Coordinates of C-alpha atoms and ligand atoms in Angstrom, one line a residue:
M1 CA 10.8 -58.0 -49.3
S2 CA 12.2 -54.6 -48.1
S3 CA 16.0 -54.3 -47.6
L4 CA 17.6 -51.9 -45.1
I5 CA 19.7 -49.1 -46.7
L6 CA 21.9 -47.2 -44.2
I7 CA 23.0 -43.7 -45.2
V8 CA 25.6 -41.6 -43.5
D9 CA 26.4 -37.9 -44.3
D10 CA 27.2 -35.0 -42.0
D11 CA 25.2 -32.7 -44.3
I12 CA 21.5 -33.0 -43.3
L13 CA 20.4 -31.5 -46.6
I14 CA 22.1 -34.2 -48.7
L15 CA 21.0 -36.8 -46.3
N16 CA 17.3 -35.8 -46.7
A17 CA 17.7 -35.4 -50.5
V18 CA 19.0 -39.0 -50.8
K19 CA 16.4 -40.3 -48.4
R20 CA 13.5 -38.7 -50.4
L21 CA 14.9 -40.1 -53.6
L22 CA 15.2 -43.7 -52.3
R23 CA 12.0 -43.7 -50.2
R24 CA 9.9 -43.9 -53.3
D25 CA 11.2 -47.5 -53.9
K26 CA 9.2 -49.9 -51.7
R27 CA 12.1 -52.4 -51.7
F28 CA 14.1 -50.0 -49.5
T29 CA 13.9 -49.2 -45.9
I30 CA 16.0 -46.1 -45.2
L31 CA 17.9 -45.4 -42.1
T32 CA 20.0 -42.2 -42.0
F33 CA 22.8 -40.9 -39.7
N34 CA 24.6 -37.6 -39.7
S35 CA 27.3 -38.9 -37.5
A36 CA 29.7 -41.8 -38.6
N37 CA 30.3 -42.8 -35.0
D38 CA 26.5 -43.1 -34.3
A39 CA 26.2 -45.2 -37.4
L40 CA 29.0 -47.5 -36.3
E41 CA 27.3 -47.9 -32.9
K42 CA 24.0 -48.8 -34.6
L43 CA 25.7 -51.3 -37.0
K44 CA 26.5 -53.5 -33.9
T45 CA 22.8 -54.4 -33.8
L46 CA 21.8 -54.1 -37.5
S47 CA 22.8 -55.8 -40.7
P48 CA 21.9 -53.5 -43.6
A49 CA 21.9 -54.6 -47.2
V50 CA 23.7 -51.5 -48.3
I51 CA 25.7 -48.8 -46.6
L52 CA 26.1 -45.5 -48.4
S53 CA 28.5 -43.0 -46.9
D54 CA 29.7 -39.5 -47.7
M55 CA 33.5 -39.2 -48.1
R56 CA 34.3 -36.0 -46.2
M57 CA 32.9 -36.0 -42.7
P58 CA 34.2 -34.3 -39.6
E59 CA 34.7 -37.3 -37.3
I60 CA 36.3 -39.9 -39.7
N61 CA 36.4 -39.9 -43.5
G62 CA 34.0 -42.1 -45.4
L63 CA 36.7 -44.7 -46.4
T64 CA 37.7 -45.2 -42.8
F65 CA 34.1 -45.4 -41.7
L66 CA 33.3 -48.0 -44.4
S67 CA 36.4 -50.1 -43.5
K68 CA 35.2 -50.1 -39.9
A69 CA 31.7 -50.9 -41.0
K70 CA 33.1 -53.9 -43.0
E71 CA 34.6 -55.3 -39.8
I72 CA 31.2 -55.1 -38.1
C73 CA 29.0 -56.1 -41.0
P74 CA 31.1 -57.9 -43.6
D75 CA 28.2 -58.9 -45.8
S76 CA 26.7 -55.4 -46.3
I77 CA 27.5 -53.8 -49.7
R78 CA 29.5 -50.5 -49.2
I79 CA 29.2 -47.5 -51.5
I80 CA 30.9 -44.1 -51.1
L81 CA 29.5 -40.8 -52.2
S82 CA 32.3 -38.3 -53.1
G83 CA 33.7 -35.4 -55.1
Y84 CA 36.3 -35.7 -57.9
A85 CA 39.1 -34.8 -55.6
D86 CA 39.1 -38.1 -53.8
T87 CA 38.9 -40.5 -56.8
S88 CA 42.4 -42.0 -56.7
L89 CA 41.9 -42.9 -53.0
I90 CA 38.6 -44.4 -53.7
I91 CA 39.8 -46.5 -56.6
D92 CA 42.5 -47.9 -54.2
S93 CA 39.7 -48.8 -51.8
I94 CA 37.7 -50.5 -54.5
N95 CA 40.7 -52.5 -55.6
L96 CA 41.4 -53.5 -51.9
G97 CA 37.8 -54.7 -51.7
E98 CA 36.9 -52.2 -49.0
I99 CA 34.0 -50.7 -51.0
W100 CA 31.9 -51.9 -53.9
R101 CA 31.2 -48.7 -55.9
Y102 CA 31.5 -45.0 -55.7
L103 CA 29.0 -42.3 -56.7
L104 CA 30.1 -38.8 -57.7
K105 CA 28.6 -35.6 -56.3
P106 CA 26.5 -34.1 -57.7
W107 CA 24.8 -37.4 -58.5
D108 CA 22.4 -38.3 -61.2
D109 CA 19.2 -39.5 -59.5
S110 CA 18.5 -42.4 -61.7
N111 CA 22.1 -43.5 -61.5
L112 CA 22.0 -43.3 -57.7
I113 CA 18.8 -45.3 -57.5
Q114 CA 20.2 -47.9 -60.0
T115 CA 23.4 -48.3 -58.1
I116 CA 21.7 -48.7 -54.8
S117 CA 19.2 -51.1 -56.4
N118 CA 22.1 -53.2 -57.9
A119 CA 23.9 -53.3 -54.6
R120 CA 20.7 -54.4 -52.8
D121 CA 20.1 -57.2 -55.4
L122 CA 23.7 -58.3 -55.0
Y123 CA 23.3 -58.5 -51.3
E124 CA 20.0 -60.4 -51.5
S125 CA 21.3 -62.8 -54.1
R126 CA 24.4 -63.5 -52.0
R127 CA 22.1 -64.1 -49.0
R128 CA 20.0 -66.5 -51.0
E129 CA 23.1 -68.3 -52.2
E130 CA 24.4 -68.6 -48.7
A131 CA 21.0 -69.9 -47.5
A132 CA 20.9 -72.4 -50.4
Q133 CA 24.5 -73.5 -49.6
E134 CA 23.6 -73.9 -46.0
K135 CA 20.6 -76.0 -47.0
I136 CA 22.8 -78.2 -49.1
I137 CA 25.4 -78.6 -46.3
Q138 CA 22.5 -79.6 -43.9
L139 CA 21.0 -82.0 -46.5
N140 CA 24.4 -83.4 -47.1
R141 CA 24.9 -83.9 -43.3
R142 CA 21.5 -85.5 -43.0
L143 CA 22.3 -87.8 -45.9
Q144 CA 25.6 -88.8 -44.3
N145 CA 23.8 -89.5 -41.0
I146 CA 21.2 -91.6 -42.8
I147 CA 23.8 -93.5 -44.7
S148 CA 25.9 -94.1 -41.6
S149 CA 22.9 -95.3 -39.6
V150 CA 22.0 -97.9 -42.3
Y151 CA 22.5 -101.3 -40.8
D152 CA 24.0 -102.8 -43.9
G153 CA 27.3 -101.7 -45.6
V154 CA 26.9 -98.9 -48.2
L155 CA 29.3 -97.9 -50.9
I156 CA 28.6 -95.2 -53.4
T157 CA 30.8 -94.3 -56.4
D158 CA 30.9 -91.3 -58.7
S159 CA 30.0 -91.6 -62.3
D160 CA 33.6 -92.6 -63.1
G161 CA 33.4 -95.6 -60.7
F162 CA 35.5 -94.1 -58.0
C163 CA 34.3 -94.6 -54.4
I164 CA 33.0 -91.4 -52.8
I165 CA 30.9 -92.5 -49.8
T166 CA 31.0 -95.5 -47.4
N167 CA 29.5 -96.1 -44.0
K168 CA 30.6 -97.7 -40.7
A169 CA 28.9 -101.1 -41.5
F170 CA 30.9 -101.2 -44.8
K171 CA 34.1 -100.5 -43.0
N172 CA 33.4 -103.3 -40.6
I173 CA 33.2 -105.6 -43.6
Y174 CA 36.0 -104.1 -45.6
P175 CA 38.4 -102.0 -43.5
A176 CA 40.9 -101.1 -46.2
E177 CA 40.9 -97.6 -47.6
I178 CA 38.6 -97.3 -50.5
I179 CA 37.6 -93.7 -50.8
S180 CA 38.9 -92.2 -54.1
H181 CA 39.9 -95.8 -55.2
P182 CA 38.1 -97.5 -58.1
V183 CA 35.2 -99.7 -57.0
E184 CA 36.9 -102.7 -58.8
D185 CA 39.3 -102.8 -55.8
F186 CA 36.5 -103.9 -53.6
F187 CA 35.4 -106.6 -56.1
T188 CA 38.9 -107.8 -56.5
A189 CA 39.1 -108.4 -52.7
M190 CA 35.8 -110.3 -52.9
H191 CA 35.5 -113.9 -53.8
S192 CA 32.5 -114.5 -56.0
D193 CA 31.5 -116.8 -58.9
K194 CA 30.6 -113.8 -60.9
S195 CA 32.9 -111.3 -62.7
F196 CA 32.7 -107.6 -61.9
E197 CA 30.8 -107.0 -65.2
E198 CA 28.3 -109.7 -64.4
I199 CA 27.7 -108.3 -60.9
I200 CA 27.1 -104.8 -62.3
S201 CA 24.7 -106.0 -65.0
S202 CA 22.8 -108.4 -62.8
G203 CA 22.8 -106.1 -59.8
K204 CA 23.2 -109.0 -57.4
A205 CA 26.0 -111.2 -56.0
R206 CA 27.0 -113.3 -53.2
G207 CA 30.6 -113.8 -52.0
T208 CA 33.1 -113.7 -49.3
I209 CA 35.5 -111.0 -48.1
S210 CA 38.1 -112.3 -45.6
E211 CA 35.8 -115.0 -44.3
I212 CA 32.7 -112.7 -44.1
H213 CA 29.8 -113.9 -46.2
V214 CA 28.2 -111.0 -48.0
D215 CA 25.1 -110.5 -50.2
I216 CA 25.5 -107.5 -52.5
S217 CA 22.9 -105.6 -54.4
V218 CA 24.1 -102.9 -56.9
G219 CA 21.8 -99.9 -57.8
R220 CA 22.6 -97.7 -60.7
Y221 CA 21.8 -94.0 -60.7
D222 CA 22.1 -92.6 -64.2
E223 CA 23.2 -89.0 -64.6
S224 CA 20.9 -87.6 -67.3
I225 CA 22.8 -87.4 -70.5
H226 CA 25.9 -89.3 -69.4
N227 CA 26.2 -92.9 -70.1
N228 CA 28.1 -93.5 -66.9
A229 CA 26.2 -94.1 -63.7
F230 CA 26.7 -93.7 -60.0
L231 CA 26.8 -97.0 -58.3
V232 CA 25.1 -97.6 -55.0
L233 CA 26.2 -100.9 -53.4
V234 CA 24.4 -102.3 -50.4
I235 CA 26.5 -105.0 -48.8
R236 CA 24.8 -107.2 -46.2
N237 CA 26.8 -109.4 -43.8
I238 CA 25.2 -112.8 -44.0
T239 CA 27.8 -114.7 -42.2
R240 CA 25.4 -115.7 -39.4
E241 CA 22.6 -116.7 -41.8
H242 CA 25.2 -118.7 -43.8
E243 CA 26.3 -120.5 -40.6
V244 CA 22.7 -121.2 -39.7
E245 CA 22.0 -122.6 -43.2
Q246 CA 25.1 -124.8 -42.8
L247 CA 24.0 -125.9 -39.4
K248 CA 20.5 -126.6 -40.7
S249 CA 21.7 -128.8 -43.5
D250 CA 24.0 -130.6 -41.1
F251 CA 21.0 -131.0 -38.9
V252 CA 18.8 -132.5 -41.5
A253 CA 21.6 -134.9 -42.4
S254 CA 22.2 -135.9 -38.8
V255 CA 18.5 -136.3 -38.0
S256 CA 17.9 -138.5 -41.0
H257 CA 20.9 -140.6 -39.9
E258 CA 19.7 -140.7 -36.4
L259 CA 16.3 -141.8 -37.6
R260 CA 17.7 -144.4 -40.0
T261 CA 20.0 -146.2 -37.5
P262 CA 17.4 -147.2 -34.8
L263 CA 14.8 -147.8 -37.6
S264 CA 17.0 -150.3 -39.3
S265 CA 17.8 -152.2 -36.1
I266 CA 14.1 -152.2 -35.2
I267 CA 13.3 -153.6 -38.7
G268 CA 16.2 -156.0 -38.6
F269 CA 15.4 -157.5 -35.2
S270 CA 11.6 -157.7 -35.8
K271 CA 12.3 -159.5 -39.1
M272 CA 14.7 -161.9 -37.4
M273 CA 12.0 -162.7 -34.8
L274 CA 9.3 -163.2 -37.4
R275 CA 11.4 -165.5 -39.5
N276 CA 12.5 -167.6 -36.6
D277 CA 9.7 -169.2 -34.6
S278 CA 11.9 -171.4 -32.5
L279 CA 14.0 -168.6 -31.1
P280 CA 15.0 -169.3 -27.5
V281 CA 13.2 -167.1 -25.0
E282 CA 16.4 -165.4 -23.8
E283 CA 17.2 -164.4 -27.3
Q284 CA 13.7 -163.2 -27.9
H285 CA 14.0 -161.2 -24.8
E286 CA 17.3 -159.7 -25.9
F287 CA 16.0 -158.7 -29.3
L288 CA 12.9 -157.2 -27.8
S289 CA 14.9 -155.1 -25.4
I290 CA 17.0 -153.8 -28.3
I291 CA 13.8 -153.0 -30.2
L292 CA 12.5 -151.2 -27.2
Q293 CA 15.6 -149.3 -26.5
E294 CA 15.9 -148.2 -30.2
A295 CA 12.2 -147.2 -30.2
E296 CA 12.8 -145.1 -27.0
R297 CA 15.8 -143.5 -28.8
L298 CA 13.5 -142.7 -31.7
S299 CA 10.8 -141.3 -29.5
S300 CA 13.2 -139.0 -27.6
L301 CA 14.6 -137.7 -30.9
V302 CA 11.2 -137.1 -32.3
E303 CA 10.2 -135.4 -29.0
N304 CA 13.3 -133.1 -29.3
V305 CA 12.5 -132.2 -32.8
L306 CA 8.9 -131.5 -32.1
N307 CA 9.7 -129.5 -29.0
L308 CA 12.2 -127.4 -31.0
S309 CA 9.5 -126.6 -33.5
T310 CA 6.9 -125.6 -30.8
I311 CA 9.5 -123.5 -29.0
E312 CA 10.5 -121.8 -32.3
S313 CA 6.9 -121.1 -33.3
G314 CA 6.3 -119.6 -29.9
V315 CA 3.2 -121.7 -29.1
I316 CA 4.7 -123.8 -26.4
S317 CA 2.6 -123.9 -23.2
Y318 CA 3.8 -125.3 -19.9
S319 CA 1.6 -126.5 -17.1
F320 CA 3.3 -125.3 -13.9
K321 CA 2.9 -127.2 -10.6
P322 CA 5.0 -127.6 -7.5
I323 CA 7.7 -130.1 -8.6
L324 CA 10.2 -132.0 -6.5
L325 CA 13.3 -132.1 -8.7
R326 CA 14.4 -135.3 -6.9
N327 CA 11.3 -137.1 -8.4
V328 CA 12.2 -135.9 -12.0
I329 CA 15.7 -137.0 -11.6
D330 CA 14.8 -140.4 -10.3
N331 CA 12.4 -140.9 -13.2
T332 CA 15.1 -139.8 -15.6
V333 CA 17.5 -142.2 -14.3
S334 CA 15.0 -145.1 -14.5
T335 CA 14.3 -144.2 -18.1
L336 CA 18.0 -144.3 -18.9
L337 CA 18.9 -147.4 -16.9
S338 CA 19.4 -149.6 -19.9
S339 CA 21.8 -147.1 -21.6
L340 CA 23.7 -146.7 -18.4
K341 CA 24.0 -150.5 -18.1
E342 CA 24.9 -150.9 -21.7
S343 CA 27.7 -148.2 -21.4
N344 CA 28.8 -149.6 -18.1
I345 CA 28.7 -146.2 -16.4
F346 CA 28.3 -145.7 -12.6
I347 CA 25.8 -143.1 -11.5
D348 CA 25.4 -141.5 -8.1
V349 CA 22.6 -139.2 -7.0
E350 CA 23.0 -137.1 -3.9
S351 CA 20.4 -134.7 -2.6
T352 CA 20.1 -132.3 0.3
A353 CA 17.1 -130.5 -1.3
D354 CA 13.5 -131.0 -0.3
S355 CA 11.8 -127.9 -1.6
T356 CA 9.7 -127.7 -4.7
I357 CA 10.1 -125.5 -7.7
P358 CA 7.2 -124.3 -9.9
G359 CA 7.7 -126.4 -13.0
D360 CA 6.3 -128.5 -15.8
F361 CA 7.2 -132.1 -15.0
H362 CA 7.3 -133.3 -18.6
A363 CA 9.5 -130.4 -19.7
L364 CA 11.9 -130.8 -16.8
M365 CA 12.1 -134.5 -17.6
Q366 CA 13.3 -133.5 -21.0
V367 CA 16.0 -131.3 -19.5
F368 CA 17.5 -134.1 -17.4
V369 CA 17.0 -136.8 -20.2
N370 CA 19.0 -134.6 -22.5
L371 CA 21.7 -133.7 -20.0
L372 CA 22.0 -137.3 -18.7
S373 CA 21.9 -138.8 -22.3
N374 CA 24.8 -136.5 -23.2
A375 CA 26.8 -137.4 -20.1
I376 CA 26.3 -141.1 -21.0
K377 CA 27.1 -140.5 -24.7
F378 CA 30.2 -138.6 -24.1
T379 CA 31.6 -140.7 -21.2
P380 CA 33.6 -143.8 -21.9
A381 CA 32.8 -147.2 -20.3
K382 CA 33.5 -147.5 -16.6
G383 CA 33.1 -143.7 -16.2
N384 CA 31.2 -141.9 -13.5
I385 CA 28.2 -139.6 -13.5
Q386 CA 27.3 -137.7 -10.4
I387 CA 24.1 -135.8 -9.8
K388 CA 24.0 -133.4 -6.8
L389 CA 21.0 -131.5 -5.7
H390 CA 21.6 -128.7 -3.3
E391 CA 19.4 -125.9 -2.0
T392 CA 19.8 -122.5 -0.4
A393 CA 17.2 -120.1 0.9
E394 CA 16.4 -118.9 -2.7
T395 CA 17.6 -121.5 -5.1
I396 CA 17.8 -125.2 -5.8
S397 CA 20.7 -126.2 -7.9
V398 CA 21.4 -129.5 -9.7
S399 CA 24.8 -130.3 -11.0
I400 CA 25.4 -133.2 -13.4
S401 CA 29.1 -134.0 -13.7
D402 CA 30.7 -136.7 -15.8
T403 CA 34.2 -138.1 -16.4
G404 CA 33.8 -137.9 -20.1
M405 CA 35.7 -136.4 -23.0
G406 CA 35.0 -132.8 -22.0
I407 CA 34.3 -129.8 -24.3
P408 CA 37.0 -127.5 -25.8
E409 CA 37.0 -124.1 -24.1
N410 CA 36.4 -122.1 -27.3
E411 CA 33.2 -124.1 -28.0
L412 CA 31.7 -123.8 -24.6
T413 CA 29.8 -120.6 -25.6
H414 CA 28.3 -122.2 -28.6
I415 CA 27.0 -125.6 -27.3
F416 CA 23.6 -124.1 -26.4
D417 CA 23.1 -122.7 -29.9
R418 CA 20.5 -124.6 -32.0
F419 CA 22.0 -127.3 -34.2
Y420 CA 25.5 -126.7 -32.8
R421 CA 27.7 -129.8 -32.4
V422 CA 31.3 -129.9 -31.3
K423 CA 33.3 -130.4 -34.4
G424 CA 35.4 -133.5 -35.2
R425 CA 33.5 -136.0 -33.0
N426 CA 32.2 -139.3 -34.3
V427 CA 29.3 -139.4 -31.9
K428 CA 25.6 -139.3 -33.0
G429 CA 23.5 -136.3 -32.4
T430 CA 21.5 -133.5 -33.8
G431 CA 22.7 -130.4 -31.8
I432 CA 19.3 -129.5 -30.5
G433 CA 19.4 -131.2 -27.1
L434 CA 21.2 -128.4 -25.2
H435 CA 19.3 -125.7 -27.0
L436 CA 16.0 -127.2 -25.8
V437 CA 17.5 -127.6 -22.3
Q438 CA 18.3 -123.9 -22.2
E439 CA 15.0 -122.8 -23.6
I440 CA 13.1 -124.9 -21.0
I441 CA 15.3 -123.7 -18.1
K442 CA 14.7 -120.1 -19.3
A443 CA 11.0 -120.6 -19.2
H444 CA 11.4 -121.9 -15.6
H445 CA 13.3 -118.7 -14.7
G446 CA 16.4 -120.8 -14.1
E447 CA 19.9 -120.6 -15.2
I448 CA 22.4 -123.1 -16.6
E449 CA 26.2 -123.0 -16.7
V450 CA 28.8 -125.4 -17.8
K451 CA 32.4 -126.0 -16.9
S452 CA 34.5 -128.5 -18.6
T453 CA 38.1 -129.7 -19.0
L454 CA 39.0 -131.5 -22.2
G455 CA 39.7 -135.2 -21.5
E456 CA 38.6 -135.0 -17.9
G457 CA 34.9 -134.3 -18.0
S458 CA 32.1 -131.7 -17.8
I459 CA 29.8 -130.2 -15.1
F460 CA 26.5 -128.7 -16.1
T461 CA 24.8 -126.8 -13.2
I462 CA 21.2 -125.7 -13.3
S463 CA 19.7 -123.5 -10.6
F464 CA 16.0 -122.7 -10.2
P465 CA 14.2 -120.3 -7.8
V466 CA 12.6 -122.2 -4.9
S467 CA 8.7 -122.0 -4.6
N468 CA 8.0 -123.4 -1.2
R469 CA 9.4 -126.0 1.2
I470 CA 7.6 -129.2 1.7
T471 CA 7.5 -131.3 4.8
E472 CA 8.1 -134.7 3.3
I473 CA 11.7 -135.8 4.0
H474 CA 13.6 -137.7 1.4
D475 CA 16.7 -139.9 1.5
I476 CA 19.8 -137.7 1.7
S477 CA 21.7 -139.8 -0.6
D478 CA 21.3 -142.7 -2.9
S479 CA 23.6 -144.5 -5.2
H480 CA 23.2 -147.2 -7.9
L481 CA 25.8 -149.3 -9.5
L482 CA 24.4 -150.2 -12.8
Ligands
ADP1 P1 24.0 -133.5 -29.6 O1 22.7 -134.0 -30.3 O2 25.1 -133.4 -30.6 O3 24.3 -134.2 -28.4 P2 23.5 -131.3 -27.9 O4 22.9 -130.0 -28.1 O5 22.9 -132.1 -26.8 O6 23.6 -132.0 -29.3 O7 25.0 -131.0 -27.5 C1 25.8 -130.1 -28.3 C2 27.2 -130.6 -28.3 O8 27.8 -130.3 -27.0 C3 27.4 -132.0 -28.5 O9 27.6 -132.3 -29.9 C4 28.7 -132.4 -27.8 O10 29.8 -132.3 -28.5 C5 28.7 -131.3 -26.7 N1 28.4 -131.9 -25.3 C6 27.2 -131.8 -24.7 N2 27.2 -132.5 -23.5 C7 28.5 -133.0 -23.4 C8 29.1 -133.7 -22.3 N3 28.5 -134.0 -21.2 N4 30.4 -134.0 -22.5 C9 31.1 -133.6 -23.7 N5 30.5 -132.9 -24.7 C10 29.2 -132.6 -24.5

């Protein structure tokens, strides 16, 4: 690679002599000026590796010229060519960093070539160093960006175990200042079954940091001959997974309980009937109704569990037909008549809607069975349940309100989560009913919302887009005292 060497001298003969001398070296491209001002003008557009200037020139002296050249091209290496008379001035300039070297006139050819060559090498090596540094800065920046975009928390230490890099996800988990602190500070704040040494040697740990559940993996990056290693910690926030695990195990416990209770009464009453041939017909009838009711409870539970698994596996298929919601609701009420009677709950159905919606009858039945079963389950005896169907030009809405125990405000957003159950209630359930309701309504392009006041009751409102109006007129209102 050829480097630009700029030479300034008012004496054309000297200029040409230097030019001839340096031109032999292919590493140099020579540019000469016999006017310092012209050279300064040219420097605005050029960046030479070396500037060689004569000392005594008519416009400005060489030192002033080189000092101005330094302002324009600070990276160029500056050399002055002068006689003995100016040496003290030149030494001052070298000490002030204005120039790099000086060459005496008359010069020695090989000395001049060597000095220019050294200056050129110095310039090029500085340029390479700068480029390498710039590359390191860019790489560093890219690395920082990569680390900060990692979804999990990252914490990196130096070889002495002091924290040097963290990312945003880490700060969300552990907001306290950790940079320049020993990594042990982080482990002290974390609750885990393992000690710091065990975590480092096994490379894995689970624990909690102020109620956040974390899964940590520790990587070691050994620095060649040193024994110490950089530590790279990846900290994953597993609070949600932990909650789901917890909910799942609660679910398994409550499903098995839910299965066992009806099964034991089915078995118990069947045995009683088998053992006693002379049971009065009324009693037989009573026992059989209990068996039927418990079997229906079992069937609805199994249905919910199966539906959950089909929805979760994504293989559910609905058969959409025009559906009159009033029919679905009447069917649901008939199915749940015995529970309503048993709980001594009054139900009222009121409808001003006579349009159909595109829907799957079986799935919609499940929606209303789940909502109505909850309303019955969470409403004390002698309570009221009111179902209202109402339609506008675009939607049909159904509201199911009860005078039950209500739902705490802070849990309203969670009740549609799978396996979620309001805490501290001694009522049977699995926490999948409302999740299924929401999934089925979503598949019908509908919406569900809930309003509730603790101790007063809840209102679940569903709305579906209307498909077409039908001509058949239905009763406007109907009520049953059960
Ligand atoms: P579960 O099997 O527990 O009934 P759901 O998914 O059907 O599960 O309901 C989730 C939770 O929402 C219930 O545990 C219950 O506490 C609350 N909930 C649902 N419906 C009502 C209601 N009508 N009144 C009061 N609480 C209700």
